[in-house]
PDB file of C-alpha atoms in Angstrom:
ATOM      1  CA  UNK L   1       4.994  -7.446 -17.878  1.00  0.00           C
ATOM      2  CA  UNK L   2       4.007 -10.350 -20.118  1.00  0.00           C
ATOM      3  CA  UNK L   3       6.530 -11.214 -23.345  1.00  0.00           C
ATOM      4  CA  UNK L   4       4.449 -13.244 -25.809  1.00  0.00           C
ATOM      5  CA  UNK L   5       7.461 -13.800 -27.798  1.00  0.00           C
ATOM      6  CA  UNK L   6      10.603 -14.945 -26.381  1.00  0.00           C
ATOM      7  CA  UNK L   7      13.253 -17.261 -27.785  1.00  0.00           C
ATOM      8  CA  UNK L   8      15.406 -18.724 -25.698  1.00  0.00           C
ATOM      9  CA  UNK L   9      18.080 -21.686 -26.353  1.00  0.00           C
ATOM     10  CA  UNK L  10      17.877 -24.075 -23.942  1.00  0.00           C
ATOM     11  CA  UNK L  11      20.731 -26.479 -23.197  1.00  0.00           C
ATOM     12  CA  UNK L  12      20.652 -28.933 -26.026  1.00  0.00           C
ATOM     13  CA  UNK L  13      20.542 -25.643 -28.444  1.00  0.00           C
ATOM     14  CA  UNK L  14      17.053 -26.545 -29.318  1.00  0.00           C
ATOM     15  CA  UNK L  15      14.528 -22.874 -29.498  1.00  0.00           C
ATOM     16  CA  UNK L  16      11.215 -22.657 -27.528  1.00  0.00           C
ATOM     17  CA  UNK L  17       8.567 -20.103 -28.186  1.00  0.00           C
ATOM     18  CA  UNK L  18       7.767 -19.046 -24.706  1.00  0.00           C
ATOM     19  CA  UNK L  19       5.335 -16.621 -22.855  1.00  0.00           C
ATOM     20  CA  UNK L  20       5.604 -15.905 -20.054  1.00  0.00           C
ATOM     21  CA  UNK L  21       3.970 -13.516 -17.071  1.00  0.00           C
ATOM     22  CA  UNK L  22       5.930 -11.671 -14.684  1.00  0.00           C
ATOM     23  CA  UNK L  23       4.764 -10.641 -11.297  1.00  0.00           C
ATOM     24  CA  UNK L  24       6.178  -9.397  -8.429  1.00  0.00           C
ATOM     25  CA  UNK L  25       3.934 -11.595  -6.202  1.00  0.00           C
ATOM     26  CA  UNK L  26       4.840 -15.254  -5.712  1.00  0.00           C
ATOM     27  CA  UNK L  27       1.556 -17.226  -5.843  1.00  0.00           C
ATOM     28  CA  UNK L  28       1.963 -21.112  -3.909  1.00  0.00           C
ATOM     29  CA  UNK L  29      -0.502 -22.243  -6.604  1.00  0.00           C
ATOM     30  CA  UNK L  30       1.299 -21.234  -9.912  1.00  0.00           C
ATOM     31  CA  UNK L  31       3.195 -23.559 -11.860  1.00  0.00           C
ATOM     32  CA  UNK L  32       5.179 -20.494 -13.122  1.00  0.00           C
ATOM     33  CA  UNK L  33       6.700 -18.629  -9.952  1.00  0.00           C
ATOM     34  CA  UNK L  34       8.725 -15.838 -10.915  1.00  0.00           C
ATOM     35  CA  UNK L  35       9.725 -12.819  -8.412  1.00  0.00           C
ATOM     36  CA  UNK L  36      11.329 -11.282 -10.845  1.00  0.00           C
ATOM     37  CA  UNK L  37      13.098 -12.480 -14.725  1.00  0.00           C
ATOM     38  CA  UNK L  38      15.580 -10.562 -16.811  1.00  0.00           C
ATOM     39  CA  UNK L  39      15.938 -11.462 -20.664  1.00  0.00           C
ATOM     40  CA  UNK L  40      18.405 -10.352 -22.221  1.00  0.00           C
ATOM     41  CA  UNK L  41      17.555  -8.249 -25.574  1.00  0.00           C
ATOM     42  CA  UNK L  42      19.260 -10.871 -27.915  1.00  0.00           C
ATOM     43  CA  UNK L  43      16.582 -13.826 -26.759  1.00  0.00           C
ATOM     44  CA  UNK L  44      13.887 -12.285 -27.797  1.00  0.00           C
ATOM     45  CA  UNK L  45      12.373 -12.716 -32.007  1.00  0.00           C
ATOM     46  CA  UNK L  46      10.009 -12.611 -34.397  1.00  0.00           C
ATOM     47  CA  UNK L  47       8.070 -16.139 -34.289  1.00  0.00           C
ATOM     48  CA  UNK L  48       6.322 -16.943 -37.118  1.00  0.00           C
ATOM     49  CA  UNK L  49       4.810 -20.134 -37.648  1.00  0.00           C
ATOM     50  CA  UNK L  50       3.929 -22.513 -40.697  1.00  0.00           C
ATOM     51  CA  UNK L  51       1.693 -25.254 -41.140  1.00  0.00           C
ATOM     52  CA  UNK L  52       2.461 -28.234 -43.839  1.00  0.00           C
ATOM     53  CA  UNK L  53      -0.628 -29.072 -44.616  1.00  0.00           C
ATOM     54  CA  UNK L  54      -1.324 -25.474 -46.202  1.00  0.00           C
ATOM     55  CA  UNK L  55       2.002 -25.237 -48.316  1.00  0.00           C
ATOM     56  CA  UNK L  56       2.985 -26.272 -51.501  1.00  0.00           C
ATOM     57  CA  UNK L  57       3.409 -30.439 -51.447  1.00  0.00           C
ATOM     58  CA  UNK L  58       4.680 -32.944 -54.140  1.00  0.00           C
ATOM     59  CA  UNK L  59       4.610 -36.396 -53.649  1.00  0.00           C
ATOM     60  CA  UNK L  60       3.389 -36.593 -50.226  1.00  0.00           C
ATOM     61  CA  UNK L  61      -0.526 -36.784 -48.313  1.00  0.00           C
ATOM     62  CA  UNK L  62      -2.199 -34.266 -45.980  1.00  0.00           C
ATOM     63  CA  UNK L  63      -3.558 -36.821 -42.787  1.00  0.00           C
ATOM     64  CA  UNK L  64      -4.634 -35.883 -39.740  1.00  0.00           C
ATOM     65  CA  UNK L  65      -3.660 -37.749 -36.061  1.00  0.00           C
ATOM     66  CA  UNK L  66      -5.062 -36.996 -33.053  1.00  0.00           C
ATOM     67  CA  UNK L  67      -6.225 -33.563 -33.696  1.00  0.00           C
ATOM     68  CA  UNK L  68      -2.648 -32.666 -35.498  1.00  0.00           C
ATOM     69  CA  UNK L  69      -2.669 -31.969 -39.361  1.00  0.00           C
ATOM     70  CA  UNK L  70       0.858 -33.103 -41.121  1.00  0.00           C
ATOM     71  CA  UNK L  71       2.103 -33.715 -44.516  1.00  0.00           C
ATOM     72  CA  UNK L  72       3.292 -37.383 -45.051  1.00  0.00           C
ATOM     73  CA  UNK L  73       6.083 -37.416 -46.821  1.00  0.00           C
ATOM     74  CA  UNK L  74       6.148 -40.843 -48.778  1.00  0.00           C
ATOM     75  CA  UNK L  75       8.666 -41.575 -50.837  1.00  0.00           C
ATOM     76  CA  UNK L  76      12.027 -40.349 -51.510  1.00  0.00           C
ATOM     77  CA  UNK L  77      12.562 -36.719 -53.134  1.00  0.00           C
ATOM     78  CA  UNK L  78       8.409 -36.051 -51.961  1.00  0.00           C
ATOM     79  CA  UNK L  79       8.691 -32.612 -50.760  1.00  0.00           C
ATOM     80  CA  UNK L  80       6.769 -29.819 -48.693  1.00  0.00           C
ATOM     81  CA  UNK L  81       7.348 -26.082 -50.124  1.00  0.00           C
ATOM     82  CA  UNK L  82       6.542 -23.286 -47.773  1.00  0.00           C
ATOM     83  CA  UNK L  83       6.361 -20.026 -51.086  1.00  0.00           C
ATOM     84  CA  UNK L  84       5.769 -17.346 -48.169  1.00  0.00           C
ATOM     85  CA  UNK L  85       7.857 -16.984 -45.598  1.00  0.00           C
ATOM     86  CA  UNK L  86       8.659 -13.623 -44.291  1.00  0.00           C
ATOM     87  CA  UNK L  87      12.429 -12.848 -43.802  1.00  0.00           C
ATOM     88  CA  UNK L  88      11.962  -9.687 -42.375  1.00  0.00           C
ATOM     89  CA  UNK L  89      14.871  -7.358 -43.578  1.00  0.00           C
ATOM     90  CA  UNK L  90      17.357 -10.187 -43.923  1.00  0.00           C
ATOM     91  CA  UNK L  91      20.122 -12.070 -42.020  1.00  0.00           C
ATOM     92  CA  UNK L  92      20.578 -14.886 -39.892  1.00  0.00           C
ATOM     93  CA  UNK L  93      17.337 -16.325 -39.096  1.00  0.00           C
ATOM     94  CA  UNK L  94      16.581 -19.702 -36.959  1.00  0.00           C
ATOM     95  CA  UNK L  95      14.405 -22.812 -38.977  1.00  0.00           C
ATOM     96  CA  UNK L  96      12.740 -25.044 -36.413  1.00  0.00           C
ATOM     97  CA  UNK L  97      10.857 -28.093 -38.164  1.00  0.00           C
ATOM     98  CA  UNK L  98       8.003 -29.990 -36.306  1.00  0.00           C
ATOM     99  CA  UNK L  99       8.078 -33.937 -37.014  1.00  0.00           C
ATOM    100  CA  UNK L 100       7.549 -37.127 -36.630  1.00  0.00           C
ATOM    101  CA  UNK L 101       9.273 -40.414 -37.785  1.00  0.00           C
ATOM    102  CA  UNK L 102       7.546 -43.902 -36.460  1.00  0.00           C
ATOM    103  CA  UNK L 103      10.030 -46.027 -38.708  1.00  0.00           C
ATOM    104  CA  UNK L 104      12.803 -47.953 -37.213  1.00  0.00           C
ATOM    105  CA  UNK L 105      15.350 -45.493 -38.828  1.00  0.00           C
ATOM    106  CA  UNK L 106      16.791 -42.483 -39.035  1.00  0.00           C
ATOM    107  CA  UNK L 107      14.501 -40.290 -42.086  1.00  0.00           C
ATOM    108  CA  UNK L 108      16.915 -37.691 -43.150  1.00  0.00           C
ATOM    109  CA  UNK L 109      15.297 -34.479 -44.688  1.00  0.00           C
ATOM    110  CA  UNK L 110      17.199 -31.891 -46.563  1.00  0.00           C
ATOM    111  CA  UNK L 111      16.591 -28.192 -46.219  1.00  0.00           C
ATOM    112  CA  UNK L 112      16.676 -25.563 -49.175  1.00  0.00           C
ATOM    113  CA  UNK L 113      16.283 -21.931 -49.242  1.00  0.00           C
ATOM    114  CA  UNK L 114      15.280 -19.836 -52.067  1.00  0.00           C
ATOM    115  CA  UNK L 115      16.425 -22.876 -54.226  1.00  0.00           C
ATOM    116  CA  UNK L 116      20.019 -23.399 -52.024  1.00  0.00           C
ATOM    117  CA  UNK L 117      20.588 -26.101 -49.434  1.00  0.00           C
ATOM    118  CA  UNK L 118      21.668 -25.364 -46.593  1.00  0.00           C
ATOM    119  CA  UNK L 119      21.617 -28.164 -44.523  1.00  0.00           C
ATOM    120  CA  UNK L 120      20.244 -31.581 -43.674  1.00  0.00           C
ATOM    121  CA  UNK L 121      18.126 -32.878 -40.749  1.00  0.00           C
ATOM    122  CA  UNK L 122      18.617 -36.366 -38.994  1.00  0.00           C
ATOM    123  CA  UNK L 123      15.668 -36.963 -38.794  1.00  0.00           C
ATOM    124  CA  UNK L 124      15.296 -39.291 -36.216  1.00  0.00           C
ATOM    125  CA  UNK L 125      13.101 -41.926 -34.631  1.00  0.00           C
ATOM    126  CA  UNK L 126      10.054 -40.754 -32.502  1.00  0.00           C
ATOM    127  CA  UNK L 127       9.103 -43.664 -31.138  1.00  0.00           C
ATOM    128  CA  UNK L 128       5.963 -43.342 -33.299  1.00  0.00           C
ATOM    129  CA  UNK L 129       3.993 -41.582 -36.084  1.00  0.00           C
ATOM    130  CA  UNK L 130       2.265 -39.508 -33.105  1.00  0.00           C
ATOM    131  CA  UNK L 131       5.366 -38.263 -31.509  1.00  0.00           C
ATOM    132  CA  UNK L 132       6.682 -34.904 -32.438  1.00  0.00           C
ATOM    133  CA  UNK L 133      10.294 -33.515 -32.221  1.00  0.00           C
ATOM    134  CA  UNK L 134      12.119 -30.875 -33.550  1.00  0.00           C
ATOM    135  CA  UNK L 135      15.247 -30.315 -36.085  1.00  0.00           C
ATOM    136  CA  UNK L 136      16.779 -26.857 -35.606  1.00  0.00           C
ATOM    137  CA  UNK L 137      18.774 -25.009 -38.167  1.00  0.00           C
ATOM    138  CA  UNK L 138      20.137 -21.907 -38.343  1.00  0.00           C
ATOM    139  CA  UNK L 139      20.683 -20.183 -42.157  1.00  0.00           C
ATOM    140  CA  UNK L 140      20.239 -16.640 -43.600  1.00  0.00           C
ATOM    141  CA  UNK L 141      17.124 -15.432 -44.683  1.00  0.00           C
ATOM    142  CA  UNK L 142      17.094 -12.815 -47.844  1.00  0.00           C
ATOM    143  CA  UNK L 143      14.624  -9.808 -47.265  1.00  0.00           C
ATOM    144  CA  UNK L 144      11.234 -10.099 -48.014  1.00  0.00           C
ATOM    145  CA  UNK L 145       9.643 -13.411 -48.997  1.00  0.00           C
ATOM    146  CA  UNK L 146      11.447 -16.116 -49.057  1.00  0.00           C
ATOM    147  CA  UNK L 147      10.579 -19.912 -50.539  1.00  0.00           C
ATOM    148  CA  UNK L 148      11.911 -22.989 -47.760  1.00  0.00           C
ATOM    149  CA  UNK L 149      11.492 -26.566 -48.954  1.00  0.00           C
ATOM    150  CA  UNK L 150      12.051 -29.623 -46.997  1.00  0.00           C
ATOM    151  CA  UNK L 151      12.579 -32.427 -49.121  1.00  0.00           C
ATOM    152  CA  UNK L 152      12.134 -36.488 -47.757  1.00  0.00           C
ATOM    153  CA  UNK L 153      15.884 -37.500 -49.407  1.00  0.00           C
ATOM    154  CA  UNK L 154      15.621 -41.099 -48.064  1.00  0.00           C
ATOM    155  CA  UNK L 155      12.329 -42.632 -48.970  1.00  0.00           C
ATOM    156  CA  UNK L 156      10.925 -43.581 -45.364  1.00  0.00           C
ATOM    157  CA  UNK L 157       8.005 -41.454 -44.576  1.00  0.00           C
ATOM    158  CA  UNK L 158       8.394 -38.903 -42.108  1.00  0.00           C
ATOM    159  CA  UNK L 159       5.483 -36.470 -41.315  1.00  0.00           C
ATOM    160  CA  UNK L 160       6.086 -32.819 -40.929  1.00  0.00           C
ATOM    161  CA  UNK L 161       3.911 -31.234 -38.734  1.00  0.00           C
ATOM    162  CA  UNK L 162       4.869 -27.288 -38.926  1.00  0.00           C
ATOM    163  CA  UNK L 163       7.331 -24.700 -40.074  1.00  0.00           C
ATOM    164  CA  UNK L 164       8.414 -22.427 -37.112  1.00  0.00           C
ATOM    165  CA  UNK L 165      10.877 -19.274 -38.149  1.00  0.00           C
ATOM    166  CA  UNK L 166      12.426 -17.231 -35.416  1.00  0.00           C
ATOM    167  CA  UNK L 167      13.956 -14.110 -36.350  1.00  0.00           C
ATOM    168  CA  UNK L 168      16.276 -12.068 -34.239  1.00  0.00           C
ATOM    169  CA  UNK L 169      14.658  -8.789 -33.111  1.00  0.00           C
ATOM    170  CA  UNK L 170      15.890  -5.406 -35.285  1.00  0.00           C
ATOM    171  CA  UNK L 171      17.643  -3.347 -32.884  1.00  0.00           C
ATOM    172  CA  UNK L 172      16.675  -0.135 -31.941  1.00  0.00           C
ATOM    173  CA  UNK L 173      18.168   2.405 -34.479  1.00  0.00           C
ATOM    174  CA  UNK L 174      21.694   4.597 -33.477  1.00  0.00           C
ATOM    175  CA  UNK L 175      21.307   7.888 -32.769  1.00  0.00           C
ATOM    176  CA  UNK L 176      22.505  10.024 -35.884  1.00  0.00           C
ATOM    177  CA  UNK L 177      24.756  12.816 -35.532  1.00  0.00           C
ATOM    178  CA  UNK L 178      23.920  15.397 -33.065  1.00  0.00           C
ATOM    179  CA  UNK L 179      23.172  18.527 -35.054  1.00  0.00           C
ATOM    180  CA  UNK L 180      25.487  20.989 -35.603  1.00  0.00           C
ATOM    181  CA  UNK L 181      24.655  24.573 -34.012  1.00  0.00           C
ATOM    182  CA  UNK L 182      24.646  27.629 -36.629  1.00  0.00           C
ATOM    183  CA  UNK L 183      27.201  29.968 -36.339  1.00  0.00           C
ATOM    184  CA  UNK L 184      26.629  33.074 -34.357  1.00  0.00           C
ATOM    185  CA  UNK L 185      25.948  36.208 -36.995  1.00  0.00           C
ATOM    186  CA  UNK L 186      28.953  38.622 -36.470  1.00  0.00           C
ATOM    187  CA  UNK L 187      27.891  42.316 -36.580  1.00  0.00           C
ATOM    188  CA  UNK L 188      30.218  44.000 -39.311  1.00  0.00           C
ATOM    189  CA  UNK L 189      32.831  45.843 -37.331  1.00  0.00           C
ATOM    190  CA  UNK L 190      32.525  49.775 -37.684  1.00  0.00           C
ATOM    191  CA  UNK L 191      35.797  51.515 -38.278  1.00  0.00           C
ATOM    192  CA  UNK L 192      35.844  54.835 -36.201  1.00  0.00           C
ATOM    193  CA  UNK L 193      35.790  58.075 -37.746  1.00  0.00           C
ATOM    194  CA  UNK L 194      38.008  60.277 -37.719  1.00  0.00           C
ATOM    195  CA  UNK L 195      37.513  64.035 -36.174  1.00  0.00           C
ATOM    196  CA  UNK L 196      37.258  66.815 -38.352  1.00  0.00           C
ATOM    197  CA  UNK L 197      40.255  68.577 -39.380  1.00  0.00           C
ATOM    198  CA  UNK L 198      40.621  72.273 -38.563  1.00  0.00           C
ATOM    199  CA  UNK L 199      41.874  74.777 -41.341  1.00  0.00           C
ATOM    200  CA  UNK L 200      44.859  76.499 -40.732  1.00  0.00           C
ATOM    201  CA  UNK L 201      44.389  80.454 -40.247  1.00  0.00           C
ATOM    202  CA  UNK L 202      45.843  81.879 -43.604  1.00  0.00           C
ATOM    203  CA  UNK L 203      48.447  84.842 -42.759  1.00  0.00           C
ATOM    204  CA  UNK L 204      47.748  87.836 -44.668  1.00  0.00           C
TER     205      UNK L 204
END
């Protein structure tokens, strides 16, 4: 079987998109070797992912480096909106932003949803402007469409490469009530008759 979308937390609770192909055949030349792999229902998601450089951005320039399109953020309070992302039918849903930060410094960038913050990346050093990493957050997405923004709060100028939203997998529906059988249709009961009486003989 091959799952083409799989979350699964690793040990520093970062999420990575996998997919993967199972076989029952170990092959000396694959870099994947896998007799046999169980997930577990609650690992796997909806992945949805968002490029910058097609949202919604104030303040900041589209570049391009090394094949990768970004949004540099500039200055403090420049921002990147993403107006369309699906949140399914609700509830807890996982934020993973793609970045880079070449400065010296930590570039702290807040997260808002549907106009609420709800939390704040570190933002950190990537060694340079061509080195990616990834802030995870997880928050509670309303149903429908939903408007993220992540908003440069410190001035140094971080480039965000990508939106990725994972949401958790519906589970299957519950079985409704099993349906209740009909009654039997009683026969009325027939009271039975009684014989005929017999006259008495009159005496004459």
């Amino acid at each position: 079987r091959t799952f083409t979308e799989a979350v699964i937390p690793d040990h520093d609770g970062a999420y990575l998109e996998y997919k993967v192909t199972v076989t029952t055949r170990k092959s000396s030349e694959s870099l994947l070797k896998f007799a046999e792999i169980e997930l577990p229902g609650d690992v796997l998601a909806k992945v949805t992912t968002y490029e910058a450089e097609d949202q919604t951005v104030a303040g900041g320039v589209i570049g391009s480096l090394y094949g990768v399109s970004y949004v540099n953020m500039g200055g403090a309070y420049t921002y990147v909106e993403f107006p369309n992302v699906d949140g399914g039918s609700g509830g807890d849903c996982v934020l993973s932003v793609n970045y880079s930060n070449g400065g010296s410094g930590d570039g702290p960038l807040e997260v808002s949803v549907n106009g609420n913050v709800v939390g704040t990346f570190a933002g950190l050093p990537t060694n340079s402007a061509a080195d990616w990493n990834n802030e995870v957050l997880e928050t509670t997405c309303a149903p429908g469409i939903n408007s993220i923004r992540i908003t440069n709060i410190s001035g140094s100028g971080q480039n965000v490469n990508k939106l990725v939203v994972y949401k958790p997998s519906s589970p299957p529906p519950s079985p409704g009530p099993a349906p209740t059988a009909k009654p039997t249709e009683q026969l009325p009961t027939l009271k039975p008759t009684s014989p005929p009486t017999t006259a008495e003989p009159t005496l004459l």
